[in-house]
mmCIF file of C-alpha atoms in Angstrom:
data_model
loop_
_atom_site.group_PDB
_atom_site.id
_atom_site.type_symbol
_atom_site.label_atom_id
_atom_site.label_comp_id
_atom_site.label_asym_id
_atom_site.label_seq_id
_atom_site.Cartn_x
_atom_site.Cartn_y
_atom_site.Cartn_z
ATOM 1 C CA VAL A 1 -11.296 72.640 -27.749
ATOM 2 C CA PRO A 2 -8.670 75.752 -27.034
ATOM 3 C CA ASP A 3 -11.389 78.378 -26.446
ATOM 4 C CA PRO A 4 -14.371 76.692 -25.024
ATOM 5 C CA ASN A 5 -16.728 79.790 -25.112
ATOM 6 C CA GLY A 6 -15.541 80.711 -28.559
ATOM 7 C CA ASN A 7 -15.186 84.648 -27.867
ATOM 8 C CA GLY A 8 -11.410 84.775 -28.827
ATOM 9 C CA ASN A 9 -9.724 84.799 -25.449
ATOM 10 C CA PRO A 10 -8.517 81.163 -24.321
ATOM 11 C CA ASN A 11 -7.020 82.810 -21.473
ATOM 12 C CA GLU A 12 -9.638 83.398 -19.384
ATOM 13 C CA ASP A 13 -10.573 81.702 -16.224
ATOM 14 C CA GLY A 14 -11.762 78.152 -16.744
ATOM 15 C CA GLU A 15 -9.937 77.866 -19.937
ATOM 16 C CA ASN A 16 -6.155 76.917 -18.957
ATOM 17 C CA ASP A 17 -7.012 74.002 -16.889
ATOM 18 C CA PRO A 18 -4.551 70.962 -16.253
ATOM 19 C CA THR A 19 -5.156 67.876 -18.152
ATOM 20 C CA PRO A 20 -5.243 64.882 -15.509
ATOM 21 C CA VAL A 21 -4.120 60.990 -16.050
ATOM 22 C CA ILE A 22 -4.845 58.264 -13.308
ATOM 23 C CA PHE A 23 -3.373 55.190 -13.596
ATOM 24 C CA SER A 24 -5.221 52.501 -12.381
ATOM 25 C CA GLU A 25 -3.586 48.861 -10.781
ATOM 26 C CA ASN A 26 -5.081 45.646 -10.302
ATOM 27 C CA PRO A 27 -2.464 43.692 -8.134
ATOM 28 C CA VAL A 28 -3.793 39.858 -8.075
ATOM 29 C CA ILE A 29 -1.802 37.164 -6.100
ATOM 30 C CA GLY A 30 -2.507 33.344 -6.352
ATOM 31 C CA VAL A 31 -1.581 30.801 -4.396
ATOM 32 C CA ALA A 32 -1.734 26.830 -4.186
ATOM 33 C CA LYS A 33 -0.169 23.933 -2.014
ATOM 34 C CA SER A 34 -0.238 20.589 -2.832
ATOM 35 C CA VAL A 35 1.888 17.758 -0.670
ATOM 36 C CA SER A 36 4.970 16.408 -2.350
ATOM 37 C CA SER A 37 5.479 13.117 -0.255
ATOM 38 C CA VAL A 38 4.634 11.704 3.006
ATOM 39 C CA VAL A 39 7.382 9.368 4.244
ATOM 40 C CA ASN A 40 6.503 7.040 7.455
ATOM 41 C CA ASN A 41 9.842 7.167 9.182
ATOM 42 C CA GLY A 42 8.959 4.029 11.334
ATOM 43 C CA ASP A 43 8.981 5.344 14.884
ATOM 44 C CA GLY A 44 5.584 7.196 14.910
ATOM 45 C CA THR A 45 6.675 10.110 12.977
ATOM 46 C CA TYR A 46 6.217 11.081 9.319
ATOM 47 C CA ALA A 47 8.195 13.417 7.138
ATOM 48 C CA VAL A 48 5.458 15.667 5.388
ATOM 49 C CA SER A 49 6.941 17.629 2.076
ATOM 50 C CA TYR A 50 4.842 20.435 0.913
ATOM 51 C CA GLU A 51 5.131 22.686 -2.154
ATOM 52 C CA ILE A 52 3.526 26.169 -2.313
ATOM 53 C CA VAL A 53 3.215 27.913 -5.993
ATOM 54 C CA VAL A 54 2.613 31.726 -5.275
ATOM 55 C CA ALA A 55 1.631 33.222 -8.885
ATOM 56 C CA ASN A 56 1.110 37.087 -10.084
ATOM 57 C CA LEU A 57 -2.096 37.018 -11.687
ATOM 58 C CA GLY A 58 -2.571 40.698 -12.042
ATOM 59 C CA ASP A 59 -1.211 43.986 -14.314
ATOM 60 C CA VAL A 60 1.133 44.894 -12.513
ATOM 61 C CA GLN A 61 4.282 44.184 -10.299
ATOM 62 C CA LEU A 62 3.909 42.509 -7.040
ATOM 63 C CA LEU A 63 6.028 43.870 -4.001
ATOM 64 C CA ASN A 64 6.726 42.813 -0.626
ATOM 65 C CA VAL A 65 5.471 39.266 -1.387
ATOM 66 C CA GLN A 66 5.005 37.041 1.399
ATOM 67 C CA VAL A 67 3.135 33.535 2.525
ATOM 68 C CA THR A 68 2.179 32.730 5.642
ATOM 69 C CA ASP A 69 1.308 29.006 6.760
ATOM 70 C CA ASP A 70 -0.174 28.509 10.467
ATOM 71 C CA LEU A 71 0.693 24.825 11.449
ATOM 72 C CA SER A 72 -0.307 24.964 14.731
ATOM 73 C CA ALA A 73 -3.741 25.321 13.224
ATOM 74 C CA THR A 74 -3.447 22.552 11.316
ATOM 75 C CA PHE A 75 -2.126 20.185 13.232
ATOM 76 C CA ALA A 76 -3.618 21.196 16.508
ATOM 77 C CA GLY A 77 -4.281 17.287 17.318
ATOM 78 C CA ALA A 78 -0.674 16.417 16.803
ATOM 79 C CA SER A 79 2.589 17.494 17.201
ATOM 80 C CA PHE A 80 5.207 18.966 14.540
ATOM 81 C CA THR A 81 8.194 20.370 14.097
ATOM 82 C CA VAL A 82 9.782 22.178 10.638
ATOM 83 C CA ASP A 83 12.971 20.515 9.314
ATOM 84 C CA LEU A 84 13.325 22.678 6.106
ATOM 85 C CA VAL A 85 12.165 25.814 3.973
ATOM 86 C CA THR A 86 13.621 26.408 0.566
ATOM 87 C CA SER A 87 12.875 28.337 -2.673
ATOM 88 C CA GLY A 88 14.830 29.261 -5.813
ATOM 89 C CA ASP A 89 12.494 31.976 -6.271
ATOM 90 C CA PHE A 90 11.905 33.887 -2.957
ATOM 91 C CA GLN A 91 14.102 34.395 0.299
ATOM 92 C CA ALA A 92 12.884 31.672 3.072
ATOM 93 C CA ASN A 93 12.520 32.993 6.453
ATOM 94 C CA PHE A 94 14.217 29.767 7.650
ATOM 95 C CA PRO A 95 16.328 28.994 9.825
ATOM 96 C CA GLY A 96 15.974 31.010 12.727
ATOM 97 C CA GLY A 97 12.364 32.002 11.657
ATOM 98 C CA PHE A 98 9.510 30.576 10.357
ATOM 99 C CA ASP A 99 8.388 27.426 12.926
ATOM 100 C CA GLY A 100 4.428 27.274 12.099
ATOM 101 C CA SER A 101 3.447 28.546 15.291
ATOM 102 C CA SER A 102 4.871 31.791 16.960
ATOM 103 C CA ASP A 103 6.188 32.937 13.332
ATOM 104 C CA THR A 104 4.013 31.861 10.587
ATOM 105 C CA ASN A 105 5.812 33.553 7.628
ATOM 106 C CA LEU A 106 7.717 31.514 5.458
ATOM 107 C CA LEU A 107 9.466 34.416 3.546
ATOM 108 C CA VAL A 108 11.570 37.315 4.472
ATOM 109 C CA GLY A 109 8.628 39.345 2.758
ATOM 110 C CA THR A 110 10.619 41.960 0.636
ATOM 111 C CA ASP A 111 10.224 39.644 -2.780
ATOM 112 C CA THR A 112 8.910 40.720 -5.946
ATOM 113 C CA LEU A 113 6.964 39.141 -8.530
ATOM 114 C CA VAL A 114 6.728 40.472 -12.061
ATOM 115 C CA VAL A 115 3.499 40.503 -14.091
ATOM 116 C CA GLY A 116 2.866 36.691 -15.081
ATOM 117 C CA ALA A 117 5.424 35.174 -13.290
ATOM 118 C CA GLN A 118 5.161 32.704 -10.385
ATOM 119 C CA GLY A 119 7.695 31.054 -7.820
ATOM 120 C CA THR A 120 7.841 27.564 -5.594
ATOM 121 C CA ILE A 121 8.289 27.022 -1.704
ATOM 122 C CA GLN A 122 9.281 23.836 -0.501
ATOM 123 C CA LEU A 123 8.133 22.836 3.039
ATOM 124 C CA THR A 124 9.250 19.457 5.063
ATOM 125 C CA ILE A 125 7.922 19.303 8.504
ATOM 126 C CA THR A 126 7.757 16.049 10.882
ATOM 127 C CA VAL A 127 4.438 15.022 12.376
ATOM 128 C CA THR A 128 3.728 12.944 14.874
ATOM 129 C CA PRO A 129 0.252 12.266 14.619
ATOM 130 C CA GLY A 130 -0.417 9.872 17.679
ATOM 131 C CA ALA A 131 -4.057 8.278 17.686
ATOM 132 C CA ASN A 132 -5.209 10.981 15.065
ATOM 133 C CA LEU A 133 -4.307 9.883 11.749
ATOM 134 C CA GLY A 134 -6.303 12.838 9.824
ATOM 135 C CA PRO A 135 -7.218 13.779 7.642
ATOM 136 C CA TYR A 136 -5.108 17.291 8.821
ATOM 137 C CA ASN A 137 -6.217 20.398 6.832
ATOM 138 C CA ASN A 138 -4.115 22.514 5.650
ATOM 139 C CA THR A 139 -3.928 26.547 3.738
ATOM 140 C CA ALA A 140 -1.304 28.767 3.363
ATOM 141 C CA VAL A 141 -2.304 32.721 2.955
ATOM 142 C CA ALA A 142 -0.107 34.757 0.288
ATOM 143 C CA LEU A 143 0.162 38.587 0.510
ATOM 144 C CA ALA A 144 1.620 41.124 -1.699
ATOM 145 C CA GLU A 145 1.065 44.656 -2.959
ATOM 146 C CA GLY A 146 0.792 46.599 -5.992
ATOM 147 C CA PRO A 147 3.298 49.689 -6.508
ATOM 148 C CA SER A 148 1.058 51.898 -5.163
ATOM 149 C CA GLY A 149 0.244 49.805 -2.225
ATOM 150 C CA THR A 150 -2.679 48.121 -3.115
ATOM 151 C CA PRO A 151 -2.869 45.000 -1.193
ATOM 152 C CA THR A 152 -3.611 41.661 -2.487
ATOM 153 C CA SER A 153 -4.183 38.379 -0.946
ATOM 154 C CA ASP A 154 -5.531 34.723 -1.559
ATOM 155 C CA ILE A 155 -6.039 31.881 0.494
ATOM 156 C CA SER A 156 -4.442 28.633 -1.004
ATOM 157 C CA ASP A 157 -6.074 25.975 -3.137
ATOM 158 C CA ASP A 158 -5.257 22.305 -2.837
ATOM 159 C CA GLY A 159 -2.854 21.540 -6.000
ATOM 160 C CA THR A 160 -0.221 22.990 -7.985
ATOM 161 C CA VAL A 161 -2.397 25.738 -10.104
ATOM 162 C CA PRO A 162 -3.156 29.203 -7.980
ATOM 163 C CA ASP A 163 -6.099 30.215 -10.442
ATOM 164 C CA PRO A 164 -7.553 26.632 -12.051
ATOM 165 C CA ASN A 165 -9.987 28.071 -14.380
ATOM 166 C CA GLY A 166 -7.515 30.487 -15.323
ATOM 167 C CA ASN A 167 -9.609 34.099 -15.174
ATOM 168 C CA GLY A 168 -7.524 35.678 -13.382
ATOM 169 C CA ASN A 169 -9.557 35.515 -10.001
ATOM 170 C CA PRO A 170 -8.133 32.780 -7.379
ATOM 171 C CA ASN A 171 -10.871 33.538 -4.451
ATOM 172 C CA GLU A 172 -13.754 32.277 -6.319
ATOM 173 C CA ASP A 173 -15.514 29.222 -4.900
ATOM 174 C CA GLY A 174 -13.979 26.229 -5.474
ATOM 175 C CA GLU A 175 -10.297 27.412 -5.438
ATOM 176 C CA ASN A 176 -9.917 28.232 -2.108
ATOM 177 C CA ASP A 177 -9.686 24.221 -1.067
ATOM 178 C CA PRO A 178 -7.421 23.505 1.879
ATOM 179 C CA THR A 179 -4.594 20.710 1.333
ATOM 180 C CA PRO A 180 -5.210 17.387 3.381
ATOM 181 C CA VAL A 181 -3.025 14.927 4.582
ATOM 182 C CA ILE A 182 -3.616 11.689 6.121
ATOM 183 C CA PHE A 183 -1.201 9.344 7.573
ATOM 184 C CA SER A 184 -1.415 5.601 7.270
ATOM 185 C CA GLU A 185 -0.216 2.951 9.290
ATOM 186 C CA ASN A 186 0.149 -0.693 8.836
ATOM 187 C CA PRO A 187 1.198 -2.474 12.393
ATOM 188 C CA VAL A 188 2.391 -5.868 11.929
ATOM 189 C CA ILE A 189 3.802 -7.880 14.880
ATOM 190 C CA GLY A 190 4.941 -11.454 14.456
ATOM 191 C CA VAL A 191 5.989 -14.367 16.921
ATOM 192 C CA ALA A 192 7.795 -17.937 16.842
ATOM 193 C CA LYS A 193 8.336 -20.228 19.827
ATOM 194 C CA SER A 194 10.635 -22.954 20.044
ATOM 195 C CA VAL A 195 12.111 -25.937 22.397
ATOM 196 C CA SER A 196 15.338 -24.893 22.893
ATOM 197 C CA SER A 197 15.693 -27.921 26.029
ATOM 198 C CA VAL A 198 14.065 -30.780 27.623
ATOM 199 C CA VAL A 199 15.788 -31.982 30.974
ATOM 200 C CA ASN A 200 14.612 -35.023 32.766
ATOM 201 C CA ASN A 201 14.847 -34.415 36.474
ATOM 202 C CA GLY A 202 14.546 -38.073 37.305
ATOM 203 C CA ASP A 203 11.778 -37.693 39.384
ATOM 204 C CA GLY A 204 8.728 -38.311 36.791
ATOM 205 C CA THR A 205 8.896 -34.456 35.734
ATOM 206 C CA TYR A 206 10.613 -32.782 33.032
ATOM 207 C CA ALA A 207 11.986 -29.201 32.659
ATOM 208 C CA VAL A 208 11.110 -27.754 29.257
ATOM 209 C CA SER A 209 12.561 -24.542 27.943
ATOM 210 C CA TYR A 210 11.046 -22.648 25.480
ATOM 211 C CA GLU A 211 12.364 -19.464 23.470
ATOM 212 C CA ILE A 212 9.669 -16.800 21.873
ATOM 213 C CA VAL A 213 10.818 -14.286 19.646
ATOM 214 C CA VAL A 214 8.700 -11.148 19.115
ATOM 215 C CA ALA A 215 8.929 -9.075 15.752
ATOM 216 C CA ASN A 216 7.652 -5.879 14.782
ATOM 217 C CA LEU A 217 7.240 -6.205 11.132
ATOM 218 C CA GLY A 218 5.216 -3.151 10.169
ATOM 219 C CA ASP A 219 5.829 0.273 9.248
ATOM 220 C CA VAL A 220 4.967 1.988 12.796
ATOM 221 C CA GLN A 221 6.389 1.384 16.165
ATOM 222 C CA LEU A 222 4.278 -1.169 18.416
ATOM 223 C CA LEU A 223 2.787 -0.017 21.457
ATOM 224 C CA ASN A 224 1.489 -2.211 24.291
ATOM 225 C CA VAL A 225 3.351 -5.643 23.313
ATOM 226 C CA GLN A 226 2.000 -8.512 24.752
ATOM 227 C CA VAL A 227 2.334 -12.400 24.158
ATOM 228 C CA THR A 228 -0.240 -14.644 26.003
ATOM 229 C CA ASP A 229 0.158 -18.517 26.375
ATOM 230 C CA ASP A 230 -2.425 -20.634 27.782
ATOM 231 C CA LEU A 231 -0.346 -23.557 29.319
ATOM 232 C CA SER A 232 -3.354 -25.430 30.980
ATOM 233 C CA ALA A 233 -4.773 -26.162 27.353
ATOM 234 C CA THR A 234 -1.244 -27.367 26.247
ATOM 235 C CA PHE A 235 -0.827 -29.506 29.000
ATOM 236 C CA ALA A 236 -4.177 -30.871 29.448
ATOM 237 C CA GLY A 237 -3.412 -34.360 29.133
ATOM 238 C CA ALA A 238 -0.547 -34.407 31.300
ATOM 239 C CA ASN A 239 -0.687 -35.174 35.412
ATOM 240 C CA GLY A 240 0.775 -31.483 35.641
ATOM 241 C CA PHE A 241 2.556 -28.329 35.274
ATOM 242 C CA THR A 242 4.133 -25.353 37.170
ATOM 243 C CA VAL A 243 6.024 -22.093 35.738
ATOM 244 C CA ALA A 244 9.381 -22.514 36.762
ATOM 245 C CA SER A 245 10.585 -19.019 35.295
ATOM 246 C CA VAL A 246 9.772 -16.420 32.870
ATOM 247 C CA SER A 247 12.815 -14.232 31.650
ATOM 248 C CA SER A 248 13.411 -11.383 29.175
ATOM 249 C CA GLY A 249 15.855 -8.785 28.391
ATOM 250 C CA ASP A 250 13.946 -7.010 26.107
ATOM 251 C CA PHE A 251 10.521 -6.993 27.550
ATOM 252 C CA ALA A 252 8.873 -6.306 31.250
ATOM 253 C CA VAL A 253 7.827 -9.645 32.383
ATOM 254 C CA ASN A 254 4.798 -10.451 34.011
ATOM 255 C CA ALA A 255 5.440 -12.213 37.360
ATOM 256 C CA GLY A 256 1.904 -13.238 37.641
ATOM 257 C CA PHE A 257 1.893 -15.398 35.090
ATOM 258 C CA ASP A 258 1.147 -19.149 35.854
ATOM 259 C CA GLY A 259 -0.080 -20.016 32.590
ATOM 260 C CA SER A 260 -3.466 -20.690 33.487
ATOM 261 C CA SER A 261 -5.153 -18.206 35.436
ATOM 262 C CA ASP A 262 -3.183 -15.577 34.151
ATOM 263 C CA THR A 263 -1.629 -16.192 30.660
ATOM 264 C CA ASN A 264 0.122 -12.960 29.821
ATOM 265 C CA LEU A 265 3.651 -13.168 29.924
ATOM 266 C CA LEU A 266 4.521 -9.722 29.911
ATOM 267 C CA VAL A 267 3.343 -6.534 31.545
ATOM 268 C CA GLY A 268 1.660 -5.347 28.573
ATOM 269 C CA THR A 269 3.450 -1.954 28.213
ATOM 270 C CA ASP A 270 6.511 -2.555 25.792
ATOM 271 C CA THR A 271 7.191 -0.675 22.781
ATOM 272 C CA LEU A 272 8.863 -2.265 19.707
ATOM 273 C CA GLY A 273 10.552 -0.378 16.978
ATOM 274 C CA VAL A 274 10.010 -1.132 13.034
ATOM 275 C CA GLY A 275 12.551 -3.971 12.162
ATOM 276 C CA ALA A 276 13.306 -4.804 15.778
ATOM 277 C CA GLN A 277 12.413 -8.501 18.046
ATOM 278 C CA GLY A 278 12.784 -9.520 21.240
ATOM 279 C CA THR A 279 12.979 -12.610 22.850
ATOM 280 C CA ILE A 280 11.469 -14.146 25.760
ATOM 281 C CA GLN A 281 12.976 -17.084 27.979
ATOM 282 C CA LEU A 282 9.876 -19.527 29.478
ATOM 283 C CA THR A 283 10.791 -22.841 31.752
ATOM 284 C CA VAL A 284 8.060 -25.092 32.869
ATOM 285 C CA THR A 285 8.268 -28.278 34.774
ATOM 286 C CA VAL A 286 5.842 -30.907 33.576
ATOM 287 C CA THR A 287 4.889 -34.200 35.115
ATOM 288 C CA PRO A 288 3.388 -35.746 32.039
ATOM 289 C CA GLY A 289 2.575 -38.908 33.680
ATOM 290 C CA ALA A 290 1.460 -41.852 31.574
ATOM 291 C CA ASN A 291 1.155 -39.090 28.303
ATOM 292 C CA LEU A 292 4.484 -38.565 26.826
ATOM 293 C CA GLY A 293 3.366 -36.290 24.167
ATOM 294 C CA PRO A 294 3.263 -34.511 21.673
ATOM 295 C CA TYR A 295 2.029 -31.906 23.430
ATOM 296 C CA ASN A 296 1.457 -28.887 21.111
ATOM 297 C CA ASN A 297 1.839 -25.340 22.309
ATOM 298 C CA THR A 298 1.204 -21.884 20.690
ATOM 299 C CA ALA A 299 1.780 -17.921 21.720
ATOM 300 C CA VAL A 300 -0.340 -14.998 20.866
ATOM 301 C CA ALA A 301 1.433 -11.871 20.361
ATOM 302 C CA LEU A 302 -0.951 -8.675 20.359
ATOM 303 C CA ALA A 303 0.161 -4.850 19.950
ATOM 304 C CA GLU A 304 -1.278 -1.824 18.508
ATOM 305 C CA GLY A 305 0.159 0.971 16.447
ATOM 306 C CA PRO A 306 0.589 4.285 17.456
ATOM 307 C CA SER A 307 -3.116 5.408 16.300
ATOM 308 C CA GLY A 308 -4.521 2.163 17.780
ATOM 309 C CA THR A 309 -4.727 0.071 15.442
ATOM 310 C CA PRO A 310 -4.595 -3.652 16.664
ATOM 311 C CA THR A 311 -2.557 -6.529 15.392
ATOM 312 C CA SER A 312 -1.815 -9.759 16.667
ATOM 313 C CA ASP A 313 -0.202 -13.085 15.393
ATOM 314 C CA ILE A 314 -0.306 -16.973 16.474
ATOM 315 C CA SER A 315 3.341 -18.468 16.764
ATOM 316 C CA ASP A 316 5.306 -20.426 14.201
ATOM 317 C CA ASP A 317 7.164 -23.237 15.278
ATOM 318 C CA GLY A 318 10.809 -21.914 14.939
ATOM 319 C CA THR A 319 12.837 -19.102 15.724
ATOM 320 C CA VAL A 320 11.467 -16.916 12.632
ATOM 321 C CA PRO A 321 8.469 -15.057 13.112
ATOM 322 C CA ASP A 322 7.519 -14.461 9.484
ATOM 323 C CA PRO A 323 9.606 -17.715 7.566
ATOM 324 C CA ASN A 324 9.175 -16.247 4.185
ATOM 325 C CA GLY A 325 10.008 -12.617 4.804
ATOM 326 C CA ASN A 326 6.924 -10.758 2.998
ATOM 327 C CA GLY A 327 5.650 -9.106 6.062
ATOM 328 C CA ASN A 328 2.840 -11.498 6.349
ATOM 329 C CA PRO A 329 2.910 -14.012 9.633
ATOM 330 C CA ASN A 330 -0.463 -15.085 9.357
ATOM 331 C CA GLU A 331 -0.057 -17.000 6.026
ATOM 332 C CA ASP A 332 -0.888 -20.705 5.672
ATOM 333 C CA GLY A 333 1.816 -22.738 7.254
ATOM 334 C CA GLU A 334 3.197 -19.879 9.426
ATOM 335 C CA ASN A 335 1.284 -20.387 12.379
ATOM 336 C CA ASP A 336 2.025 -23.995 13.489
ATOM 337 C CA PRO A 337 2.187 -25.312 16.785
ATOM 338 C CA THR A 338 5.486 -25.922 19.016
ATOM 339 C CA PRO A 339 5.558 -29.616 19.951
ATOM 340 C CA VAL A 340 7.221 -31.194 22.705
ATOM 341 C CA THR A 341 7.529 -35.011 23.490
ATOM 342 C CA PHE A 342 8.990 -36.778 26.655
ATOM 343 C CA ASN A 343 9.439 -40.419 25.275
ATOM 344 C CA THR A 344 12.655 -39.223 23.788
ATOM 345 C CA ALA A 345 13.934 -37.808 26.831
ATOM 346 C CA GLU A 346 13.279 -41.030 29.550
ATOM 347 C CA ASN A 347 15.704 -43.880 29.745
ATOM 348 C CA PRO A 348 13.613 -46.498 32.260
ATOM 349 C CA VAL A 349 16.418 -48.833 33.340
ATOM 350 C CA ILE A 350 15.701 -51.740 36.023
ATOM 351 C CA GLY A 351 18.635 -53.813 37.431
ATOM 352 C CA VAL A 352 18.153 -56.901 39.435
ATOM 353 C CA ALA A 353 20.684 -59.152 41.447
ATOM 354 C CA LYS A 354 20.070 -62.102 43.189
ATOM 355 C CA SER A 355 22.297 -63.845 46.183
ATOM 356 C CA VAL A 356 22.084 -66.643 48.611
ATOM 357 C CA SER A 357 21.965 -65.678 51.707
ATOM 358 C CA SER A 358 22.299 -69.139 53.651
ATOM 359 C CA VAL A 359 21.723 -72.830 53.224
ATOM 360 C CA VAL A 360 20.680 -74.229 56.325
ATOM 361 C CA ASN A 361 20.421 -78.491 56.563
ATOM 362 C CA ASN A 362 17.115 -79.630 58.116
ATOM 363 C CA GLY A 363 18.731 -83.231 59.169
ATOM 364 C CA ASP A 364 15.803 -84.384 57.372
ATOM 365 C CA GLY A 365 16.540 -84.544 53.735
ATOM 366 C CA THR A 366 15.543 -80.949 52.972
ATOM 367 C CA TYR A 367 17.562 -77.835 52.890
ATOM 368 C CA ALA A 368 16.306 -74.405 53.722
ATOM 369 C CA VAL A 369 17.647 -71.854 50.826
ATOM 370 C CA SER A 370 17.335 -67.999 51.867
ATOM 371 C CA TYR A 371 17.715 -66.102 48.786
ATOM 372 C CA GLU A 372 18.623 -61.735 48.773
ATOM 373 C CA ILE A 373 17.197 -60.280 45.563
ATOM 374 C CA VAL A 374 17.991 -56.705 45.103
ATOM 375 C CA VAL A 375 15.915 -54.329 42.502
ATOM 376 C CA ALA A 376 17.793 -51.074 41.526
ATOM 377 C CA ASN A 377 16.522 -48.268 39.024
ATOM 378 C CA LEU A 378 19.217 -47.517 37.263
ATOM 379 C CA GLY A 379 17.680 -45.272 34.717
ATOM 380 C CA ASP A 380 16.146 -41.511 34.401
ATOM 381 C CA VAL A 381 12.862 -41.349 35.296
ATOM 382 C CA GLN A 382 10.743 -43.205 38.229
ATOM 383 C CA LEU A 383 9.729 -46.629 37.519
ATOM 384 C CA LEU A 384 5.893 -47.745 37.892
ATOM 385 C CA ASN A 385 4.366 -51.506 38.471
ATOM 386 C CA VAL A 386 7.832 -52.537 39.504
ATOM 387 C CA GLN A 387 7.596 -56.688 39.330
ATOM 388 C CA VAL A 388 10.145 -59.418 39.958
ATOM 389 C CA THR A 389 9.449 -62.956 38.921
ATOM 390 C CA ASP A 390 11.200 -66.336 39.399
ATOM 391 C CA ASP A 391 10.432 -69.961 38.193
ATOM 392 C CA LEU A 392 11.419 -72.115 41.005
ATOM 393 C CA SER A 393 9.984 -74.921 39.058
ATOM 394 C CA ALA A 394 12.621 -74.797 36.439
ATOM 395 C CA THR A 395 15.324 -74.133 38.657
ATOM 396 C CA PHE A 396 14.434 -77.289 40.827
ATOM 397 C CA ALA A 397 13.594 -79.715 38.462
ATOM 398 C CA GLY A 398 15.973 -82.143 39.337
ATOM 399 C CA ALA A 399 14.844 -82.189 42.986
ATOM 400 C CA ASN A 400 12.539 -84.171 44.505
ATOM 401 C CA GLY A 401 10.714 -81.221 45.288
ATOM 402 C CA PHE A 402 10.303 -77.721 46.853
ATOM 403 C CA THR A 403 8.346 -75.738 48.781
ATOM 404 C CA VAL A 404 8.639 -71.697 49.393
#
């Protein structure tokens, strides 16, 4: 109305007011975070790759886009390092910036994002979970402001869609779920045992040398590696045994091992990397007596993964802990005992010689004949139940008679 009071004078006070216009803005940022991959590095660490999607869900351009991620809070029960932060849509605050702890800004913070647009950030970290395999729940926080400085923020939702129901409000219940990561481990130990040599000591004892091969067949480092060997059970039918030596270039051996009261071959603090193996040399002095075997022996290998998951295996005869190579050393036919037999290692030989020492004429038609008989052990083992026979009746069948 040009003349509100209708008096014909439109220039009066109150009739020349300016016409205002006010613009409203509704800046809305949304963010989602997902786990792209988890790779077991085989040394107790895992490479975790995340993808973070940031979207402009409002009606104005977003300025000073930033995403923060407090990894120190997420992995409080573990340790981690940041390997890489990249983006084809934003300026990453890396290297030299974001570390997930003292600096939690993934971006430089000067980027803009137009209405309806979105961008992604790739984050890769190395985590050492130790005994706690998770889940580790993580959230990122996106922040920005509209052209007039109106702030907006959002806590990430698990997945790749910042606003799952598409209503433009990414902060509703169920749309700010954390992104979990769980680390799996499959510790597998394998062991094989073979007889390296059997040496006859020539006194009724034998030196038996064994070689024990221990292998990590799983996907994580093995901790507290141990091998036990109950020799008292193996040689229960022998007259006795003693442990001559235990040695290894790969493990710390247990100086107290005696195969009976102490059956631990190792100290039990060694580690074994994925795909690695080590050997133990064991020499036992055995007195088999009348029982020459076979004496069947098995060793048992034990260890645990970084989180404490136990693994064990009964030895297979030979030098290969997992003959079929499928990563399972506990299948049928892969836990055969290692036999040792001593009858193939002994060569008993007795020798005898007989000579006439003297012949004396008694002057009465009789003669005193003296013989010497020498009996010798010409073999490689002690001789038992030694006997010498002499059939004089056959020798002196043509004589009138004889007496001993």
